[in-house]
Coordinates of C-alpha atoms and ligand atoms in Angstrom, one line a residue:
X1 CA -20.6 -25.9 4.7
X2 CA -20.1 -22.3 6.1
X3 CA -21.7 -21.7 9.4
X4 CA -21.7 -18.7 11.7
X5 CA -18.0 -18.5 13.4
X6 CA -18.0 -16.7 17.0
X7 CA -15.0 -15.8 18.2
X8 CA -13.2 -17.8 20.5
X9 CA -13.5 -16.1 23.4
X10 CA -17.3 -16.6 22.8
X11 CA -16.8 -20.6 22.7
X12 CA -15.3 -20.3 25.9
X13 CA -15.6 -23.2 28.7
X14 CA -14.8 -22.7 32.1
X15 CA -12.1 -24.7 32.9
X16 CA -11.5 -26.3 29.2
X17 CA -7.9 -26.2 28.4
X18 CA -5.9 -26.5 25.0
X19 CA -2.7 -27.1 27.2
X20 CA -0.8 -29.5 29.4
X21 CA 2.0 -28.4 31.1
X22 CA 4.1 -29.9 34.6
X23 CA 3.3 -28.2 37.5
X24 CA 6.1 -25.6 37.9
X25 CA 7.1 -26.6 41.5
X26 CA 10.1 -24.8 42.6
X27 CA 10.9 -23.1 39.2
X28 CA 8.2 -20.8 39.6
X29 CA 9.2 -16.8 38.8
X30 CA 9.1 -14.6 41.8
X31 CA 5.8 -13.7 43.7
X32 CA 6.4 -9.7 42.1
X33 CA 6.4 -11.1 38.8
X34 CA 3.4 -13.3 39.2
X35 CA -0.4 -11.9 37.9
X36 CA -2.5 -11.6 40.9
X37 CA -5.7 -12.3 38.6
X38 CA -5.9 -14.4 36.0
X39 CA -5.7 -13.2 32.9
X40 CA -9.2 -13.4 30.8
X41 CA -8.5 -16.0 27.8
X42 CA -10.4 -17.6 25.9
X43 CA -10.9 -21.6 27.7
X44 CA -10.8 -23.7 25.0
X45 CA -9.6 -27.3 23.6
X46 CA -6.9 -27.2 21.0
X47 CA -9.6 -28.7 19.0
X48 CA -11.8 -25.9 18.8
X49 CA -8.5 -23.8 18.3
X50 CA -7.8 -25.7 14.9
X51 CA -11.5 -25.9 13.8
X52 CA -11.5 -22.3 14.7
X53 CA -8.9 -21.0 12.8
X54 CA -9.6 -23.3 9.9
X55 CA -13.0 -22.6 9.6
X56 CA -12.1 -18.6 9.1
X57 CA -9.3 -19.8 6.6
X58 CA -12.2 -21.6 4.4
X59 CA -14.4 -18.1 4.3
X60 CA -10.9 -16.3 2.7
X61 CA -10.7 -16.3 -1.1
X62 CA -7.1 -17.1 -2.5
X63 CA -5.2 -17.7 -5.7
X64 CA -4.9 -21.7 -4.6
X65 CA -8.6 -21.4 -5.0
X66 CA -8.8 -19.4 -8.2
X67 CA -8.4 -17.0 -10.9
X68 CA -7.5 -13.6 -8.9
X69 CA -7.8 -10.8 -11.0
X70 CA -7.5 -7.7 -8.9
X71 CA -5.6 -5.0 -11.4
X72 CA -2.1 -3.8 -10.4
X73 CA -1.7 -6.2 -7.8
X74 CA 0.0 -9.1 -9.7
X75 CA -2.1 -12.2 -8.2
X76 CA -0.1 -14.9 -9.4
X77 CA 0.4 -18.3 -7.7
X78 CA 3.0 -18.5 -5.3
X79 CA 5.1 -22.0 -5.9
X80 CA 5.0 -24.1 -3.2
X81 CA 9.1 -24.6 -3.8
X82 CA 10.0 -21.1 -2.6
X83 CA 8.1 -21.4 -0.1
X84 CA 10.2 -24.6 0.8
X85 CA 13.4 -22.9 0.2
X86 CA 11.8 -20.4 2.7
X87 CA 11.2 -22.7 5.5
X88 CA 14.7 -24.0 5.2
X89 CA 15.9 -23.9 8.7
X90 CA 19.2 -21.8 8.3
X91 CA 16.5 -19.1 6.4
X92 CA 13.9 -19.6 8.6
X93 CA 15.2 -19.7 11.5
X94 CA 18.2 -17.4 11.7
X95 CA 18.2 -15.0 14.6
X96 CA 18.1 -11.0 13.3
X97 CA 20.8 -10.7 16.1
X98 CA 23.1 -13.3 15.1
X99 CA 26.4 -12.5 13.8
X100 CA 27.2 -12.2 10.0
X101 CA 29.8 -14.8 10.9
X102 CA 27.1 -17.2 10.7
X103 CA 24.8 -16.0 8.6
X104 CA 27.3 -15.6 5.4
X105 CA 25.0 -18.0 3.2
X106 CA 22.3 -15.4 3.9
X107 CA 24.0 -11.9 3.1
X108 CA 25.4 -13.8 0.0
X109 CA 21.8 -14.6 -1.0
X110 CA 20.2 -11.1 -0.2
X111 CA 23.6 -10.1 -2.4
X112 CA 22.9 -11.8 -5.3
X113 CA 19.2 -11.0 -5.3
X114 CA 20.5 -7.0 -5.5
X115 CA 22.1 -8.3 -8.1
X116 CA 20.0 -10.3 -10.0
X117 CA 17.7 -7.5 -9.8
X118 CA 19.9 -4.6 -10.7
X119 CA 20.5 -6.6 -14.1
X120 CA 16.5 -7.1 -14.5
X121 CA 15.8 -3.7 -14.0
X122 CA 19.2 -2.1 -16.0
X123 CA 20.1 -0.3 -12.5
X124 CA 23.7 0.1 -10.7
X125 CA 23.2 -0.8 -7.2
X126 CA 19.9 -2.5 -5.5
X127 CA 19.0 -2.2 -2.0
X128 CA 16.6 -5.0 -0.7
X129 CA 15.1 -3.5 2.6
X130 CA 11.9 -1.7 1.7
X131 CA 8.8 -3.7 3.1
X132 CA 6.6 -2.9 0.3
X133 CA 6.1 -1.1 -2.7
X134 CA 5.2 1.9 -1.4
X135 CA 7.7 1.8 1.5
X136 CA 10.3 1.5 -1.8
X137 CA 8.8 4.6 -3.2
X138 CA 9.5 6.5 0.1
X139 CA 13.2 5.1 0.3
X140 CA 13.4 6.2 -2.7
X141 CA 12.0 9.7 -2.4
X142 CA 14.0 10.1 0.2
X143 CA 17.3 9.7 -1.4
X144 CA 16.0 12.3 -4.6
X145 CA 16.0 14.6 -1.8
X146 CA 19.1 14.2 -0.3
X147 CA 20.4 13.6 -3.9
X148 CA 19.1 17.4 -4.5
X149 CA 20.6 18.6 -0.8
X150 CA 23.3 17.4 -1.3
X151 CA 23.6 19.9 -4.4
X152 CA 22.6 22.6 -2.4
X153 CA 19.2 22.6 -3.2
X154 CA 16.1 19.9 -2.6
X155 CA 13.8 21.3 -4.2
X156 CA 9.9 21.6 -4.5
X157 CA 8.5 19.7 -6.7
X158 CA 7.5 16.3 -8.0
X159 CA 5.7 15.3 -11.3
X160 CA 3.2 12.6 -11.7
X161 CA 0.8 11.7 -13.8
X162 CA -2.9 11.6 -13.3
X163 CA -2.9 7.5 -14.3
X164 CA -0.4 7.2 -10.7
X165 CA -0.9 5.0 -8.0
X166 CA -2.4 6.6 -5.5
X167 CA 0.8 6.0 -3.4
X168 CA 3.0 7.8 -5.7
X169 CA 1.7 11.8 -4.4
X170 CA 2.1 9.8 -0.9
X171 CA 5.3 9.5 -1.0
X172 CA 6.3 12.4 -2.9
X173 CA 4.4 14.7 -0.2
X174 CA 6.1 12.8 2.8
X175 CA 9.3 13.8 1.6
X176 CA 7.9 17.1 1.6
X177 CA 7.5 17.6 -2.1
X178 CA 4.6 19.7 -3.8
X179 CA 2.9 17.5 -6.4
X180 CA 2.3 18.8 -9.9
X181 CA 0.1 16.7 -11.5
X182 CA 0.4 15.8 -15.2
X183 CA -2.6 14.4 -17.8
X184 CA -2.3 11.6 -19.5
X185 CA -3.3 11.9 -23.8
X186 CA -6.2 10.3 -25.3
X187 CA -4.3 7.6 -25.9
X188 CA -3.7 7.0 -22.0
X189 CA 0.5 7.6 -22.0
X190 CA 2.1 10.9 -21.0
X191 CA 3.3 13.5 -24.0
X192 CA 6.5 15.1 -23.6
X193 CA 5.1 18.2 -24.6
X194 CA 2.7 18.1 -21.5
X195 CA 6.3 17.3 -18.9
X196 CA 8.1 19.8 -20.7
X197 CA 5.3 22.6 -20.1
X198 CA 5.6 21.7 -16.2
X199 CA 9.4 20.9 -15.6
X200 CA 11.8 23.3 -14.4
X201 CA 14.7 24.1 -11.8
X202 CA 12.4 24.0 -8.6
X203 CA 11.1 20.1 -9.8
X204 CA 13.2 17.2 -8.0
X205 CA 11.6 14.7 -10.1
X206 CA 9.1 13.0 -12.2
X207 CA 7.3 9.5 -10.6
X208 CA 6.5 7.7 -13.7
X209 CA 4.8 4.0 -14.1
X210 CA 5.9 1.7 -16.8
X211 CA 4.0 -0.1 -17.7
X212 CA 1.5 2.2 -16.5
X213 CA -2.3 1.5 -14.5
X214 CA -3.9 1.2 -18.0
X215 CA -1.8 -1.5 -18.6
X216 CA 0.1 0.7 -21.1
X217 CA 3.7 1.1 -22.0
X218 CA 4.6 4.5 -21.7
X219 CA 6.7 4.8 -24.6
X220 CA 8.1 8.2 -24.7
X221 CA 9.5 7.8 -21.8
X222 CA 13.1 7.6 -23.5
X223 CA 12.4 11.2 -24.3
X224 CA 10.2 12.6 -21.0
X225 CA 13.7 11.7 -19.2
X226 CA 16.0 13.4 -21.2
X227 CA 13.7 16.6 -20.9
X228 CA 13.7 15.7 -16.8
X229 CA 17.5 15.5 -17.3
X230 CA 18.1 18.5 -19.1
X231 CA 16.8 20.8 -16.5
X232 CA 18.8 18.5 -13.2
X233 CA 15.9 16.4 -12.6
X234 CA 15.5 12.4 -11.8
X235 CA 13.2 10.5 -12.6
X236 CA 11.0 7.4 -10.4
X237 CA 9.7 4.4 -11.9
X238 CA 7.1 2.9 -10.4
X239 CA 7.9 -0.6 -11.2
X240 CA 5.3 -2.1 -9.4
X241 CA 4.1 -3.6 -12.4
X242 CA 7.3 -5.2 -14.0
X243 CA 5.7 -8.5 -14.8
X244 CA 4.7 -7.0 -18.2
X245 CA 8.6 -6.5 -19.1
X246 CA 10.9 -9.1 -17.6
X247 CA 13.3 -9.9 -20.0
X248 CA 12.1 -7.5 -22.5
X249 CA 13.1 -3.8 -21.2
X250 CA 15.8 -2.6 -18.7
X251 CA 13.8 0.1 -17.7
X252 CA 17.3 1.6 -16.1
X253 CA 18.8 1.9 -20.0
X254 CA 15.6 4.0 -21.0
X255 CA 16.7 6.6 -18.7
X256 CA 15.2 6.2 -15.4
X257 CA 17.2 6.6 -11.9
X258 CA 15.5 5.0 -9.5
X259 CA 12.9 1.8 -10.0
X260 CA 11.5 -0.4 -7.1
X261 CA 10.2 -3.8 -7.6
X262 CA 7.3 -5.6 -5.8
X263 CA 9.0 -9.1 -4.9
X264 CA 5.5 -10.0 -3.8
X265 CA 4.0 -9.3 -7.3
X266 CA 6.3 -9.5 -10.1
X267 CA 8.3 -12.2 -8.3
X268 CA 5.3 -14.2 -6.9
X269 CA 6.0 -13.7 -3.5
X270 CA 2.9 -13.9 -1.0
X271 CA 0.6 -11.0 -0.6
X272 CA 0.2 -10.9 2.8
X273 CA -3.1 -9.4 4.2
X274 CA -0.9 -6.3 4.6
X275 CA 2.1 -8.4 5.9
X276 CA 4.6 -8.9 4.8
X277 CA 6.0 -7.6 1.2
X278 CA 9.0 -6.5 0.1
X279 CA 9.9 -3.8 -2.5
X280 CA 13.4 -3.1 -3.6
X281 CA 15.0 -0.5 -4.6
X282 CA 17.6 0.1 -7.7
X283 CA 19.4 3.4 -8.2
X284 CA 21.9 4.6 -10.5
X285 CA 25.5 5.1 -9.5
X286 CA 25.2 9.2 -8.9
X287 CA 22.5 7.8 -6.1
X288 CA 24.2 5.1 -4.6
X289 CA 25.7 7.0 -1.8
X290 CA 22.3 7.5 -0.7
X291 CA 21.7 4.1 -0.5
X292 CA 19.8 2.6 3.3
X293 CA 22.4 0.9 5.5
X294 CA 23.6 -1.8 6.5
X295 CA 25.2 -1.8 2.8
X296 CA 26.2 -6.1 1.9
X297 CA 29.9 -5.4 1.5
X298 CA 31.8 -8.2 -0.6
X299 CA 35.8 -8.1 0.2
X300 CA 37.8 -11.3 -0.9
X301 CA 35.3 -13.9 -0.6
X302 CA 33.4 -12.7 2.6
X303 CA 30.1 -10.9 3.2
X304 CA 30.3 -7.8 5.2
X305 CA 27.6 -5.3 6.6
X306 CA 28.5 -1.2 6.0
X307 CA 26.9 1.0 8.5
X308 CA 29.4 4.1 7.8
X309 CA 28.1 5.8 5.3
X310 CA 27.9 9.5 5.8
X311 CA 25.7 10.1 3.0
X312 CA 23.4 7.7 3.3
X313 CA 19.5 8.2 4.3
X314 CA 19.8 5.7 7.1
X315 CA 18.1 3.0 8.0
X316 CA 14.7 1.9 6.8
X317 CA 13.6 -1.2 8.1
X318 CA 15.2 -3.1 11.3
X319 CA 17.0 -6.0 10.9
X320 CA 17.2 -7.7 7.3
X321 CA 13.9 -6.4 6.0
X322 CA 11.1 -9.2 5.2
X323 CA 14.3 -12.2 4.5
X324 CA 11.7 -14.5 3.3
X325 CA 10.7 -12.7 0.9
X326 CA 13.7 -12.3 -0.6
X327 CA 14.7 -16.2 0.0
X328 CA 11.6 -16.9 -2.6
X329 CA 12.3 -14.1 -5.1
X330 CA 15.6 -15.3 -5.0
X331 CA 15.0 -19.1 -5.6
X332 CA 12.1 -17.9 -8.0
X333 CA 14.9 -16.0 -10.4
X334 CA 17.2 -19.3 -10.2
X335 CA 14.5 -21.3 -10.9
X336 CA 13.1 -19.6 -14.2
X337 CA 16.7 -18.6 -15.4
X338 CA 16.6 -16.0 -17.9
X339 CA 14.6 -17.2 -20.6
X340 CA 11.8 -18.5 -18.0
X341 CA 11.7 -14.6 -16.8
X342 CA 10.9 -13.6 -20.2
X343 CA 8.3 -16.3 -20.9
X344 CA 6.2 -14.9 -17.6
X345 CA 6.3 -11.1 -19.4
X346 CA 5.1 -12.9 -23.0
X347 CA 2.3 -14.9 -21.0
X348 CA 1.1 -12.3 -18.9
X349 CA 0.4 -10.3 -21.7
X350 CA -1.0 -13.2 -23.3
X351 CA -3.5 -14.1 -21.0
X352 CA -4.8 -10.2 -20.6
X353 CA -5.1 -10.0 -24.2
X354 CA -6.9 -13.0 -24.4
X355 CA -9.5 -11.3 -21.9
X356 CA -9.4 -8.1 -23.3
X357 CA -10.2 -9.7 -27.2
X358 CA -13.4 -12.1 -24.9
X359 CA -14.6 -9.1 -23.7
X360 CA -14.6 -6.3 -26.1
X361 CA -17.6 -6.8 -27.3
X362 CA -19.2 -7.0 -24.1
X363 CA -17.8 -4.2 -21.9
X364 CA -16.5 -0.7 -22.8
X365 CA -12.5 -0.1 -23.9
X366 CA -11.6 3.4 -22.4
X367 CA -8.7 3.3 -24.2
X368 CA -8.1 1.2 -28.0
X369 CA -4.4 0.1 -27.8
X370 CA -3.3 -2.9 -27.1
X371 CA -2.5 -3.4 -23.6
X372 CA 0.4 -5.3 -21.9
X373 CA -0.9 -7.5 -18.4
X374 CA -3.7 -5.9 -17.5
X375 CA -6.8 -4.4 -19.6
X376 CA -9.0 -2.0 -18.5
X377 CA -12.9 -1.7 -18.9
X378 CA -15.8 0.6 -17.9
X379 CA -19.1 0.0 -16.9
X380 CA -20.1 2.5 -19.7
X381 CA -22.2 -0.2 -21.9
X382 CA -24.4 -0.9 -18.5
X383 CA -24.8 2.0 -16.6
X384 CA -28.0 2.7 -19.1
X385 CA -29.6 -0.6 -17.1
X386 CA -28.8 1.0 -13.2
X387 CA -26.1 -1.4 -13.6
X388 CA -22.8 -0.3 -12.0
X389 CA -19.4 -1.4 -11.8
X390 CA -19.5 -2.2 -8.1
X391 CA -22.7 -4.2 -8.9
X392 CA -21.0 -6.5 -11.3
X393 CA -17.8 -7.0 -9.4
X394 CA -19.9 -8.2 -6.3
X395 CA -21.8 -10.4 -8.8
X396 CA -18.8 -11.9 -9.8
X397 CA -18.6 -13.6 -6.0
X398 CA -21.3 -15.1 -7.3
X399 CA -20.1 -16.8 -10.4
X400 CA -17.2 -18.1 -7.7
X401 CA -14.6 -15.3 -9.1
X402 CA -12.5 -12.7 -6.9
X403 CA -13.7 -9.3 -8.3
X404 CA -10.9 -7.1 -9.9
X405 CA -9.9 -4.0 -8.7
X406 CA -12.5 -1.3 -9.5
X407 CA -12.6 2.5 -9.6
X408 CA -9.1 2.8 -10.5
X409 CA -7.6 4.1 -12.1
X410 CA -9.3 7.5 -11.5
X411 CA -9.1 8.6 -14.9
X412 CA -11.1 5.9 -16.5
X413 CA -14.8 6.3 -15.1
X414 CA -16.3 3.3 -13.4
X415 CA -13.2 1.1 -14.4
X416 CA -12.9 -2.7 -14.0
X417 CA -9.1 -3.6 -14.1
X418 CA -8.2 -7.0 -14.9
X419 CA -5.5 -8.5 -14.4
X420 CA -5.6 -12.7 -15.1
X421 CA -1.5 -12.8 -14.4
X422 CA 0.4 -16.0 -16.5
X423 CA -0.3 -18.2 -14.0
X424 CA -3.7 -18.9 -15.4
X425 CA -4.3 -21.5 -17.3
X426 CA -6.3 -20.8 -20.8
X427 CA -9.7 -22.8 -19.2
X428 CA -10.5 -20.5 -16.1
X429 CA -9.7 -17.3 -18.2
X430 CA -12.7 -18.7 -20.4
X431 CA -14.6 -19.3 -17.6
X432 CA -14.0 -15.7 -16.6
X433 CA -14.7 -14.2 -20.2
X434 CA -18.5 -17.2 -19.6
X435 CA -19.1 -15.4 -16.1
X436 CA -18.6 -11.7 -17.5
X437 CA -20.6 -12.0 -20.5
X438 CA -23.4 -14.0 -18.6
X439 CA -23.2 -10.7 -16.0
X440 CA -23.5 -8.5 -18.8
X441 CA -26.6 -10.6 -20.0
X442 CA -28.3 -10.3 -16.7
X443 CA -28.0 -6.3 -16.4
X444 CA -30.0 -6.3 -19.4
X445 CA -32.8 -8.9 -18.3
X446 CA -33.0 -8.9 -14.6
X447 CA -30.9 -5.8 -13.1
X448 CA -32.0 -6.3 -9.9
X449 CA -30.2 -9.3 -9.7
X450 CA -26.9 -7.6 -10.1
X451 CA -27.8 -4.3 -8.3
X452 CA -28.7 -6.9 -4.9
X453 CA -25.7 -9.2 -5.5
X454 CA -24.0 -11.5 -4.2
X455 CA -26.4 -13.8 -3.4
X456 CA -24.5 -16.7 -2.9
X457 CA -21.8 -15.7 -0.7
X458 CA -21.4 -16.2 3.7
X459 CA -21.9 -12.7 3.8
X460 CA -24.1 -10.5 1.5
X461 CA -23.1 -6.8 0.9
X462 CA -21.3 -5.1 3.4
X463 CA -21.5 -1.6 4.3
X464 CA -17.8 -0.7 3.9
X465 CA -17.6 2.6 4.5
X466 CA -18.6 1.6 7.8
X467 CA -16.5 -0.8 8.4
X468 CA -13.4 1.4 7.1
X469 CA -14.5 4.3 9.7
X470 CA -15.8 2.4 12.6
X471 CA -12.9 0.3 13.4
X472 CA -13.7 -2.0 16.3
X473 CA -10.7 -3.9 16.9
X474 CA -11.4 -5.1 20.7
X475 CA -13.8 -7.5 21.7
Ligands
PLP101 C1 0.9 -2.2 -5.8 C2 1.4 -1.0 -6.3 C3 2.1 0.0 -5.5 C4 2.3 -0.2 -4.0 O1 2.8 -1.4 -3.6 P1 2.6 -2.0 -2.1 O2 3.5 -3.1 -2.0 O3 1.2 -2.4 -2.1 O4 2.9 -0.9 -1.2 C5 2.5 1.1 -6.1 N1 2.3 1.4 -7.4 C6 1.6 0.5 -8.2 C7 1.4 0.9 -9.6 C8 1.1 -0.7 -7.7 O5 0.5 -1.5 -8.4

C-alpha cells in the first residue's frame, strides 16, 4: 500500500518530540553561543521519523527488488558480505585524521586493491582515489597533460569516438583539450584508417571504450594504439564497462596507458543516488610520476603515505577517497579469486545474449554482431504504431521492471540498452524477454496503452524536463 507521503515538516505537531534528553543544568554552552529563537524543525515522534523514511524507501526501485537493466551502468547485486566487511568497525569507523600508525591494516588493504587491480587491468601502478568514473577520467586527463607538459608541449587535442560516454568530451574539455570526434563503422567499432586520418603531433590522446556502449569489443584497438603511439600520443580506456572482460583481456597488454575502473559497477559496489562511487585509476610506468598523492608507500613491512612528489598532479579527493568502497571491491576480488572473476565476464555475456537471441525477433538490432554484456535495440519495428522508445521503457514500470537506459548511445536512434548483468538468474531474464514481447504486442493492438503508460505505478508520467530545470530544493 503506497499512500501520499508529506514531508515531515508537514506532519509536524506542536510540541511532539522524537527525543529525550537530561536537562542540561549547569553544562549549558555560553549565553553567545545560544539561538535566541528556536530553530523551525519538524516536531515529530521517532515513530513517524521511521515510518517516514521507510515509507519513501518502499516507493524506490532497487536491484534487491529486481532485474535492473539500465545499459552501461552495471546493476548487479551488491553481496550483503562486503557490505559486512564494510561495516567492520576498524573500516567503518576509522577517523580520516587518524595516524597511519593505526590505520596500517587499512593502507595495506587500499594497497593491495591497487594491486589487485593493476594485474586485472595489465597496468603498472593503480591509484584508488577517484570518486567515480568520471572523476577517474578527469585524474586521468589530467596526468596526459602534464605527461605532454612535461615534454614541453600539452597539446590540443583529444580523440573520441562518436559511441563515447557522454563524460568522455567532459573531461577531455576540462583539461582544456579540443575534441575531435571520430565515427564509428557500420559494424559499430572504430577503423584505424578513420584514427589515422585524424591523429597527429598536436593530439594528446585518444579516449577509447572497451568494450564499447554497443556492447562491442573494439578489436582493433591493438592497432589504433600503435598508430596513437607512433605520432607521441596516449591512449584512455574508458573501462567503465570491464565486467565484459575480467579475466579474459588485460586491456593494459593491448596497448592502452591509462584505464579507470568503476568499483561500483564492475566490482558490485553500491550505486549510490550520486553518492558515493569510486573509480580508479591505472597508468603505465612513463605515467606514474603523475600519479595523485598521498602515494601508499611499502618500505620493509610498513605502510607509508608519499606527499613529495614534484611531478605529481596533486590531490584529488580529501582524505582516503570513498574507503568503503574500496573495503567491498576489495573483499569482492578475494572472495571470487581468479577464476570466480572470469566466470562473472562469461555470465554477463551469457545473460545479454540470452536477451539479445529472446528478443531479436521482436525489436530492431542496430548493429548484427554478437555483443558482449549489454545488447542494444531500437524502437525502429514500433515507431510505425506512434509507439516510441520512451513509451515502452515507461511501460515496462508497468510490467514491475526498471526501464533500461534509453536514447543512448547517440548513434543508434531511439536505442534501448540492456544490460541484465550475471547476477540474474535465467527465470527473471525470461520474464523480461515475456514483458518485452507482450509490450511489443500491445503497440500493435492498443497503442494508446503504451503511449499513456505507466499506469500502475505511485506516480504516472512526470514532466522531467521540468523537474531537471526547475529545481526546488527548499521547502
Ligand atoms: C558509467 C560510465 C561512466 C561514468 O562513470 P560514473 O561513475 O557514473 O561517473 C563513464 N563511461 C562509461 C562508458 C560508463 O558506463
Amino acid at each position: 500500500m503506497i499512500l501520499e507521503e508529506p514531508l515531515l515538516c508537514e506532519q509536524t505537531v506542536p510540541g511532539r518530540q522524537g527525543y529525550s534528553l537530561p536537562e542540561p543544568g549547569a553544562n549549558l554552552p555560553p549565553k553567545e553561543f545560544l539561538r535566541q529563537a528556536a530553530a523551525k524543525l519538524p516536531e515529530v515522534s521517532e515513530v513517524d521519523v521511521v515510518r517516514h523514511f521507510v515509507r519513501l524507501s518502499q516507493q524506490n526501485y532497487s536491484k534487491d527488488v529486481g532485474l535492473f537493466p539500465l545499459g552501461s551502468c552495471t546493476m548487479k547485486y551488491n553481496p550483503k558480505t562486503t557490505d559486512a566487511a564494510a561495516a567492520l568497525t576498524n573500516f567503518a569507523q576509522a577517523h580520516p585524521m587518524i595516524s597511519e600508525e593505526e590505520v596500517q591494516g587499512n593502507l595495506e588493504l587500499i594497497y593491495e586493491l591497487q594491486n589487485y587491480l593493476a594485474e586485472i587491468g595489465g597496468m603498472d601502478a593503480v591509484t584508488c582515489w577517484p570518486a567515480a568514473g568520471s572523476h577517474g577520467e578527469l585524474t586521468g586527463m589530467m596526468m596526459i597533460r602534464a605527461f605532454h607538459a612535461s615534454k614541453g608541449n600539452p597539446r590540443k587535442k583529444v580523440i573520441i569516438p562518436d559511441s563515447a560516454h557522454g563524460t568522455n568530451p567532459a573531461s577531455a574539455a576540462i583539461c582544456r583539450y579540443e575534441v575531435v570526434t571520430v565515427k564509428s563503422n557500420q559494424d559499430g567499432i572504430l577503423n584505424p584508417a578513420d584514427v589515422k586520418a585524424v591523429m597527429d603531433e598536436e593530439t594528446a590522446a585518444l579516449m577509447i571504450t572497451n568494450p564499447n556502449t554497443l556492447g562491442l569489443f573494439e578489436k582493433n584497438i591493438q592497432e589504433i594504439c600503435e598508430i596513437v603511439h607512433k605520432q607521441g600520443g596516449l591512449v584512455y580506456c574508458d573501462g567503465a564497462n570491464l565486467n565484459a572482460l575480467l579475466g579474459i583481456v588485460q586491456l593494459g597488454k593491448e596497448g592502452v596507458d591509462v584505464l579507470h575502473f568503476n568499483l561500483h559497477k564492475t566490482f558490485s559496489t553500491p550505486h549510490g543516488g550520486g553518492g558515493p562511487g569510486a573509480g580508479p585509476v591505472g597508468v603505465k610506468k612513463k605515467l606514474e610520476p603523475f600519479l595523485p598523492t598521498p602515494l601508499i608507500i611499502k618500505e620493509n613491512g610498513r605502510f607509508n603515505l608519499e606527499m613529495a612528489r614534484p611531478q605529481s598532479i596533486g590531490r584529488m579527493k580529501a582524505y582516503f577517497g570513498n574507503f568503503g568502497m574500496l573495503v567491498r571491491a576489495y573483499a569482492y576480488i578475494r572472495e571470487l579469486g581468479p577464476a570466480g572473476l572470469r566466470r562473472i565476464a562469461e555470465m554477463a555475456v551469457l545473460n545479454a545474449n540470452y536477451i539479445r537471441k529472446g528478443l531479436e525477433k521482436t525489436y530492431h538490432l542496430p548493429y548484427p554482431s554478437p555483443s558482449l554484456h549489454e545488447c542494444v535495440f531500437s524502437d525502429k519495428l514500433q515507431k510505425e504504431t506512434g509507439v516510441k522508445t520512451l513509451d515502452i521503457a515507461k511501460r515496462l514500470m508497468d510490467y514491475g521492471f526498471h526501464p533500461p537506459t534509453i536514447y543512448f548511445p547517440l548513434i543508434v536512434h531511439g536505442a534501448l540498452m540492456i544490460e541484465p548483468t550475471e547476477s540474474e538468474p535465467k527465470a527473471s531474464l525470461d520474464q523480461f524477454i515475456a514483458a518485452m514481447k507482450a509490450i511489443a504486442k500491445e503497440c500493435e493492438e492498443t497503442p494508446e496503452l503504451v503511449q499513456t503508460a505507466p499506469h500502475k505505478t505511485f506516480r504516472g508520467r512526470l514532466d522531467e524536463v521540468k523537474a531537471a530545470r526547475e529545481l526546488k530544493l527548499r521547502y
